[in-house]
């Protein structure tokens, strides 16, 4: 496990490698979100797929990505990040290129699964490398790791903001969806070229480890599983932006047309406030405290919905939810990612990073079905139950060690 910095904090700039990883996250989300928001419309309107089939295709994309993160993480540990990142870029280029020309159900499904699996390779490799480098940077300079990881998160959110704008412009062209797919492939071609040239040829941290032993070690680590459950409660809550929030907006205004403005508000909050907020929290609180606080803020967002006045256009309750949920996200996501290197052996960091996403993805799949049933419940009951999810996560997170110096025997 990587040691935690003991030296006093001092001013330091980020490293070239961290800048490469951060720029990668921005480019990754720019290319991805130039296509994803318009995929459902293309499948339904452009290709004439039935609604259930569109949902199935989108679900397969999510599973092939989020559900298989653990595979990408394990491959990163065994072969090193460079080949896994390059393979992920190549598969994403192929997937977007295939999606641009796919016309049948089978070819569309194959292309979408390829796009998702590419991210399952690429993202755990980049995220685990960023966490590892953030800890090294903290040890060398005293700069809190959460501050470095916040830059990474903000870069990803900026890409998620720019990508749909790029896609909307390309859709104005003749055969616009094909143009968005080809533009996404071009972005990943640039990422592939950049990493092939600049990413160091680092030896894998555990070429000789048995995969089964690694899996048992990670999933037998009780504090890490507690972190997974706490993080899952956040993702279940965050998924309500796509489930409960649209229902609230339609109930309040009679239409979902204002959703785009609320999503833009969330993205702009992250882009503008992520770094100052994380810098403030990282120098004053332990990662566990930031994680617990973030979950409590998310819970407060749900609890506030039935209490907030309708406001202009009936959107104030939804806006309060978006603001508090986003503020909680900005506190807890860098903290959660920063805790992973403290809770697992460095040789298992890729697998653990992937497992954090995969476990959370499964929880969201199950939790979405359960929370979806709440949409027919009375408003106060609905929001009280939803608030209880991140509140439970905060209770779980409070049992984690405050920092790496309190790890003790983590494998249990």
Coordinates of N, CA, C and O in Angstrom, one line a residue, residues 20-21 23-37 61 65 84-99 111 114-124 126 156 159-160 163 166 179-197:
X20 N -1.3 14.6 -18.5 CA -1.7 13.7 -19.6 C -2.9 12.9 -19.2 O -3.9 12.8 -20.0
X21 N -3.0 12.4 -18.0 CA -4.2 11.6 -17.6 C -5.4 12.5 -17.5 O -6.5 12.1 -17.8
X23 N -6.0 15.4 -19.1 CA -6.4 15.7 -20.5 C -7.1 14.6 -21.2 O -8.1 14.7 -21.9
X24 N -6.6 13.3 -20.9 CA -7.2 12.1 -21.4 C -8.7 12.0 -21.0 O -9.6 11.7 -21.8
X25 N -8.9 12.3 -19.7 CA -10.3 12.2 -19.2 C -11.2 13.2 -19.9 O -12.4 12.9 -20.2
X26 N -10.7 14.4 -20.1 CA -11.5 15.4 -20.8 C -11.8 15.0 -22.2 O -12.9 15.0 -22.7
X27 N -10.8 14.5 -22.9 CA -11.0 14.1 -24.3 C -11.9 12.8 -24.4 O -12.8 12.7 -25.3
X28 N -11.8 11.9 -23.4 CA -12.6 10.7 -23.4 C -14.1 11.1 -23.3 O -14.9 10.6 -24.0
X29 N -14.4 12.0 -22.3 CA -15.8 12.3 -22.2 C -16.3 13.2 -23.3 O -17.5 13.2 -23.6
X30 N -15.4 14.1 -23.9 CA -15.9 14.9 -25.0 C -16.3 14.0 -26.2 O -17.4 14.1 -26.7
X31 N -15.5 13.0 -26.5 CA -15.8 12.1 -27.6 C -17.0 11.2 -27.3 O -17.9 11.0 -28.1
X32 N -17.1 10.8 -26.0 CA -18.2 9.9 -25.6 C -19.5 10.6 -25.6 O -20.5 10.1 -26.2
X33 N -19.6 11.8 -25.0 CA -20.8 12.5 -24.9 C -21.2 13.3 -26.1 O -22.3 13.9 -26.2
X34 N -20.4 13.3 -27.1 CA -20.8 13.8 -28.4 C -21.7 12.9 -29.1 O -22.5 13.3 -30.0
X35 N -21.7 11.6 -28.7 CA -22.5 10.6 -29.3 C -23.7 10.1 -28.4 O -24.8 10.0 -28.8
X36 N -23.4 9.8 -27.1 CA -24.3 9.1 -26.3 C -25.7 9.8 -26.2 O -26.7 9.1 -26.2
X37 N -25.8 11.1 -25.9 CA -27.1 11.7 -25.8 C -28.0 11.6 -27.0 O -29.2 11.7 -26.8
X61 N -25.3 -1.5 -23.4 CA -24.1 -0.6 -23.4 C -23.7 -0.3 -21.9 O -22.5 -0.4 -21.6
X65 N -20.1 -1.7 -20.2 CA -19.1 -0.8 -19.7 C -19.0 -0.9 -18.1 O -18.0 -1.4 -17.6
X84 N -3.5 -1.7 -21.9 CA -4.9 -1.7 -21.7 C -5.6 -0.4 -22.2 O -6.6 -0.4 -22.8
X85 N -4.9 0.7 -21.9 CA -5.4 2.0 -22.4 C -5.4 2.0 -23.9 O -6.4 2.4 -24.6
X86 N -4.3 1.6 -24.6 CA -4.2 1.6 -26.0 C -5.3 0.7 -26.6 O -5.9 1.0 -27.7
X87 N -5.5 -0.5 -26.0 CA -6.5 -1.4 -26.5 C -7.9 -0.8 -26.4 O -8.7 -0.9 -27.3
X88 N -8.2 -0.1 -25.3 CA -9.4 0.5 -25.1 C -9.7 1.6 -26.1 O -10.8 1.7 -26.7
X89 N -8.7 2.4 -26.4 CA -8.8 3.4 -27.5 C -9.1 2.8 -28.8 O -10.0 3.3 -29.6
X90 N -8.4 1.7 -29.2 CA -8.5 1.1 -30.5 C -10.0 0.5 -30.6 O -10.6 0.7 -31.6
X91 N -10.4 -0.1 -29.5 CA -11.8 -0.7 -29.6 C -12.9 0.4 -29.6 O -13.9 0.2 -30.3
X92 N -12.6 1.5 -29.0 CA -13.6 2.6 -29.0 C -13.7 3.2 -30.5 O -14.7 3.6 -30.9
X93 N -12.5 3.4 -31.1 CA -12.5 3.8 -32.5 C -13.3 2.9 -33.4 O -14.1 3.3 -34.2
X94 N -13.0 1.6 -33.2 CA -13.7 0.6 -34.0 C -15.2 0.6 -33.7 O -16.0 0.5 -34.7
X95 N -15.6 0.7 -32.5 CA -17.0 0.7 -32.1 C -17.7 1.9 -32.7 O -18.8 1.8 -33.2
X96 N -17.2 3.1 -32.6 CA -17.8 4.3 -33.1 C -17.9 4.2 -34.6 O -18.9 4.6 -35.2
X97 N -16.8 3.7 -35.2 CA -16.8 3.6 -36.7 C -17.9 2.6 -37.2 O -18.6 2.9 -38.2
X98 N -18.0 1.5 -36.4 CA -19.0 0.5 -36.7 C -20.4 1.1 -36.5 O -21.3 0.9 -37.3
X99 N -20.6 1.8 -35.4 CA -21.9 2.4 -35.1 C -22.4 3.4 -36.2 O -23.6 3.5 -36.5
X111 N -21.9 -3.1 -32.1 CA -21.2 -1.9 -32.1 C -21.3 -1.2 -30.7 O -20.3 -0.7 -30.1
X114 N -19.3 -3.1 -28.1 CA -17.9 -2.8 -28.3 C -17.5 -1.5 -27.7 O -16.4 -1.3 -27.1
X115 N -18.4 -0.5 -27.9 CA -18.1 0.9 -27.4 C -18.1 0.8 -25.9 O -17.2 1.4 -25.2
X116 N -19.0 0.0 -25.3 CA -19.0 -0.1 -23.8 C -17.8 -0.8 -23.3 O -17.2 -0.4 -22.3
X117 N -17.5 -1.9 -23.9 CA -16.3 -2.7 -23.4 C -15.0 -1.9 -23.5 O -14.1 -2.1 -22.7
X118 N -14.9 -1.1 -24.6 CA -13.7 -0.2 -24.7 C -13.5 0.6 -23.5 O -12.4 0.8 -22.9
X119 N -14.6 1.2 -23.0 CA -14.6 2.0 -21.8 C -14.2 1.2 -20.5 O -13.6 1.6 -19.6
X120 N -14.7 -0.1 -20.5 CA -14.4 -1.0 -19.4 C -12.9 -1.3 -19.3 O -12.4 -1.6 -18.3
X121 N -12.2 -1.2 -20.5 CA -10.8 -1.3 -20.5 C -10.1 0.0 -20.1 O -9.2 0.0 -19.2
X122 N -10.5 1.0 -20.8 CA -9.8 2.3 -20.7 C -9.9 3.0 -19.4 O -9.0 3.4 -18.8
X123 N -11.2 3.1 -18.9 CA -11.4 3.9 -17.7 C -10.7 3.4 -16.4 O -10.1 4.1 -15.7
X124 N -10.8 2.1 -16.1 CA -10.1 1.6 -14.8 C -8.6 1.8 -14.9 O -8.0 2.1 -13.9
X126 N -7.0 4.2 -16.6 CA -6.7 5.6 -16.4 C -7.0 6.1 -14.9 O -6.2 6.8 -14.3
X156 N -13.3 15.6 -16.5 CA -14.3 14.7 -17.0 C -15.6 15.4 -17.2 O -16.3 15.2 -18.2
X159 N -15.6 17.7 -20.1 CA -15.8 17.0 -21.3 C -17.3 16.6 -21.5 O -17.8 16.6 -22.7
X160 N -18.0 16.2 -20.4 CA -19.4 15.9 -20.5 C -20.2 17.1 -20.9 O -21.3 16.9 -21.4
X163 N -19.0 17.8 -24.9 CA -19.4 16.8 -25.8 C -20.7 16.9 -26.5 O -20.9 16.9 -27.7
X166 N -20.8 19.7 -29.0 CA -20.2 19.3 -30.2 C -21.1 18.4 -31.0 O -21.3 18.6 -32.2
X179 N -21.9 11.7 -38.6 CA -20.8 12.6 -38.3 C -20.4 12.7 -36.9 O -19.2 12.8 -36.6
X180 N -21.4 12.5 -35.9 CA -21.0 12.6 -34.5 C -20.2 11.3 -34.2 O -19.2 11.4 -33.4
X181 N -20.6 10.2 -34.7 CA -19.8 8.9 -34.5 C -18.4 9.0 -35.0 O -17.4 8.7 -34.3
X182 N -18.2 9.6 -36.2 CA -16.9 9.7 -36.8 C -16.1 10.7 -36.0 O -14.9 10.6 -35.9
X183 N -16.7 11.8 -35.5 CA -16.0 12.8 -34.7 C -15.5 12.1 -33.4 O -14.4 12.4 -33.0
X184 N -16.4 11.3 -32.8 CA -16.0 10.6 -31.6 C -14.8 9.7 -31.9 O -13.9 9.6 -31.1
X185 N -14.9 9.0 -33.0 CA -13.7 8.1 -33.4 C -12.5 8.9 -33.6 O -11.4 8.5 -33.2
X186 N -12.6 10.1 -34.2 CA -11.4 10.9 -34.4 C -10.8 11.4 -33.1 O -9.6 11.4 -32.9
X187 N -11.7 11.7 -32.1 CA -11.2 12.1 -30.8 C -10.4 11.0 -30.2 O -9.3 11.2 -29.6
X188 N -10.9 9.8 -30.3 CA -10.2 8.7 -29.7 C -8.9 8.3 -30.4 O -8.0 7.7 -29.9
X189 N -8.9 8.6 -31.7 CA -7.7 8.3 -32.5 C -6.6 9.3 -32.0 O -5.4 8.9 -31.9
X190 N -7.0 10.5 -31.7 CA -6.0 11.5 -31.1 C -5.5 11.0 -29.7 O -4.3 11.1 -29.4
X191 N -6.4 10.5 -28.9 CA -6.1 10.0 -27.6 C -5.1 8.8 -27.7 O -4.1 8.7 -27.0
X192 N -5.4 7.9 -28.7 CA -4.6 6.8 -28.9 C -3.2 7.2 -29.3 O -2.2 6.7 -28.8
X193 N -3.1 8.1 -30.2 CA -1.8 8.6 -30.7 C -1.0 9.3 -29.6 O 0.2 9.0 -29.4
X194 N -1.7 10.1 -28.7 CA -1.0 10.7 -27.6 C -0.5 9.8 -26.6 O 0.6 9.9 -26.1
X195 N -1.3 8.8 -26.3 CA -0.8 7.8 -25.3 C 0.3 6.9 -25.8 O 1.2 6.5 -25.1
X196 N 0.2 6.5 -27.1 CA 1.2 5.7 -27.7 C 2.6 6.4 -27.6 O 3.6 5.8 -27.5
X197 N 2.5 7.7 -27.7 CA 3.8 8.5 -27.7 C 4.2 8.9 -26.3 O 5.4 8.8 -26.0

